[in-house]
């Protein structure tokens, strides 16, 4: 038997009352280096690069920096300086597209 939802415990988050959660796409180019490390760079926002032991480590660092930078820009009331179109991908790089929620 399936439990029946208790309407008295509803969050009432519908329509216009639903909170707006900004989300931005972090486009990352990532490559494996000859020494086995991994390097990544954000293609659509300048100045964000990271290196690490593996892809997961690099993506975590870059998404944290991306989120921090976007949050600060918005707090300062500035426009986000997107690189549009994004930087070109090098032959030895693979692209990752990561949704980042603030």
mmCIF file of C-alpha atoms in Angstrom:
data_model
loop_
_atom_site.group_PDB
_atom_site.id
_atom_site.type_symbol
_atom_site.label_atom_id
_atom_site.label_comp_id
_atom_site.label_asym_id
_atom_site.label_seq_id
_atom_site.Cartn_x
_atom_site.Cartn_y
_atom_site.Cartn_z
ATOM 1 C CA UNK A 1 0.000 0.000 0.000
ATOM 2 C CA UNK A 2 1.347 3.418 -0.999
ATOM 3 C CA UNK A 3 1.402 6.159 1.626
ATOM 4 C CA UNK A 4 -0.989 9.013 0.955
ATOM 5 C CA UNK A 5 0.523 12.523 1.130
ATOM 6 C CA UNK A 6 -0.680 14.560 4.097
ATOM 7 C CA UNK A 7 -1.966 17.891 2.650
ATOM 8 C CA UNK A 8 -1.447 19.587 6.026
ATOM 9 C CA UNK A 9 2.318 19.105 5.588
ATOM 10 C CA UNK A 10 2.445 20.648 2.096
ATOM 11 C CA UNK A 11 5.109 23.277 1.483
ATOM 12 C CA UNK A 12 2.756 25.252 -0.769
ATOM 13 C CA UNK A 13 5.536 26.091 -3.209
ATOM 14 C CA UNK A 14 3.746 26.479 -6.505
ATOM 15 C CA UNK A 15 3.501 28.937 -9.349
ATOM 16 C CA UNK A 16 4.755 32.436 -8.533
ATOM 17 C CA UNK A 17 5.512 31.531 -4.913
ATOM 18 C CA UNK A 18 8.243 29.067 -5.928
ATOM 19 C CA UNK A 19 11.686 30.484 -5.055
ATOM 20 C CA UNK A 20 13.899 31.463 -7.981
ATOM 21 C CA UNK A 21 17.235 29.667 -7.835
ATOM 22 C CA UNK A 22 19.681 31.177 -10.305
ATOM 23 C CA UNK A 23 21.643 28.638 -12.329
ATOM 24 C CA UNK A 24 24.561 29.333 -14.642
ATOM 25 C CA UNK A 25 26.470 27.132 -17.074
ATOM 26 C CA UNK A 26 30.155 26.704 -16.303
ATOM 27 C CA UNK A 27 31.866 25.559 -19.506
ATOM 28 C CA UNK A 28 35.152 23.839 -18.696
ATOM 29 C CA UNK A 29 37.888 22.610 -21.021
ATOM 30 C CA UNK A 30 39.871 19.835 -19.395
ATOM 31 C CA UNK A 31 43.009 17.947 -20.402
ATOM 32 C CA UNK A 32 45.262 15.265 -19.003
ATOM 33 C CA UNK A 33 48.921 16.288 -18.803
ATOM 34 C CA UNK A 34 51.940 14.137 -19.624
ATOM 35 C CA UNK A 35 52.795 13.820 -15.927
ATOM 36 C CA UNK A 36 49.347 12.357 -15.178
ATOM 37 C CA UNK A 37 47.839 15.474 -13.613
ATOM 38 C CA UNK A 38 44.745 17.166 -14.994
ATOM 39 C CA UNK A 39 44.322 20.837 -15.893
ATOM 40 C CA UNK A 40 41.087 22.680 -16.576
ATOM 41 C CA UNK A 41 40.001 26.176 -17.526
ATOM 42 C CA UNK A 42 36.622 27.877 -17.629
ATOM 43 C CA UNK A 43 35.843 28.833 -21.223
ATOM 44 C CA UNK A 44 33.026 31.333 -20.623
ATOM 45 C CA UNK A 45 34.452 33.378 -17.714
ATOM 46 C CA UNK A 46 38.011 34.723 -17.754
ATOM 47 C CA UNK A 47 40.749 33.893 -15.281
ATOM 48 C CA UNK A 48 39.567 30.593 -13.832
ATOM 49 C CA UNK A 49 42.053 27.729 -14.125
ATOM 50 C CA UNK A 50 42.933 24.788 -11.885
ATOM 51 C CA UNK A 51 45.116 21.698 -11.783
ATOM 52 C CA UNK A 52 44.819 18.556 -9.731
ATOM 53 C CA UNK A 53 45.373 14.841 -9.462
ATOM 54 C CA UNK A 54 42.199 13.978 -11.377
ATOM 55 C CA UNK A 55 39.293 15.385 -13.355
ATOM 56 C CA UNK A 56 36.888 15.321 -10.416
ATOM 57 C CA UNK A 57 39.315 17.338 -8.278
ATOM 58 C CA UNK A 58 39.778 19.956 -11.011
ATOM 59 C CA UNK A 59 36.046 20.263 -11.746
ATOM 60 C CA UNK A 60 35.300 20.696 -8.036
ATOM 61 C CA UNK A 61 37.889 23.479 -7.722
ATOM 62 C CA UNK A 62 36.646 25.262 -10.848
ATOM 63 C CA UNK A 63 32.949 25.093 -9.969
ATOM 64 C CA UNK A 64 33.676 26.468 -6.478
ATOM 65 C CA UNK A 65 35.674 29.359 -7.955
ATOM 66 C CA UNK A 66 33.015 29.940 -10.628
ATOM 67 C CA UNK A 67 30.228 30.054 -8.033
ATOM 68 C CA UNK A 68 32.224 32.374 -5.774
ATOM 69 C CA UNK A 69 33.080 34.747 -8.637
ATOM 70 C CA UNK A 70 29.497 34.897 -9.947
ATOM 71 C CA UNK A 71 28.116 35.444 -6.436
ATOM 72 C CA UNK A 72 30.548 38.308 -5.797
ATOM 73 C CA UNK A 73 29.787 39.949 -9.153
ATOM 74 C CA UNK A 74 26.048 39.816 -8.458
ATOM 75 C CA UNK A 75 26.520 41.071 -4.876
ATOM 76 C CA UNK A 76 28.480 44.026 -6.286
ATOM 77 C CA UNK A 77 25.576 44.757 -8.651
ATOM 78 C CA UNK A 78 27.719 44.285 -11.753
ATOM 79 C CA UNK A 79 26.987 42.528 -15.018
ATOM 80 C CA UNK A 80 28.612 39.122 -15.411
ATOM 81 C CA UNK A 81 31.486 39.499 -17.904
ATOM 82 C CA UNK A 82 30.709 36.387 -19.956
ATOM 83 C CA UNK A 83 33.073 35.427 -22.735
ATOM 84 C CA UNK A 84 30.657 35.096 -25.639
ATOM 85 C CA UNK A 85 31.360 33.109 -27.657
ATOM 86 C CA UNK A 86 33.419 31.021 -25.209
ATOM 87 C CA UNK A 87 37.149 30.577 -25.747
ATOM 88 C CA UNK A 88 38.131 27.985 -28.343
ATOM 89 C CA UNK A 89 38.853 24.435 -27.283
ATOM 90 C CA UNK A 90 42.352 23.122 -27.928
ATOM 91 C CA UNK A 91 42.766 19.793 -29.722
ATOM 92 C CA UNK A 92 43.876 17.998 -26.529
ATOM 93 C CA UNK A 93 40.968 19.315 -24.412
ATOM 94 C CA UNK A 94 37.532 17.895 -23.724
ATOM 95 C CA UNK A 95 34.552 20.065 -22.829
ATOM 96 C CA UNK A 96 32.416 19.680 -19.729
ATOM 97 C CA UNK A 97 29.257 21.700 -19.192
ATOM 98 C CA UNK A 98 28.344 22.049 -15.515
ATOM 99 C CA UNK A 99 25.148 23.694 -14.212
ATOM 100 C CA UNK A 100 25.993 25.771 -11.130
ATOM 101 C CA UNK A 101 23.226 26.871 -8.760
ATOM 102 C CA UNK A 102 23.836 29.830 -6.465
#
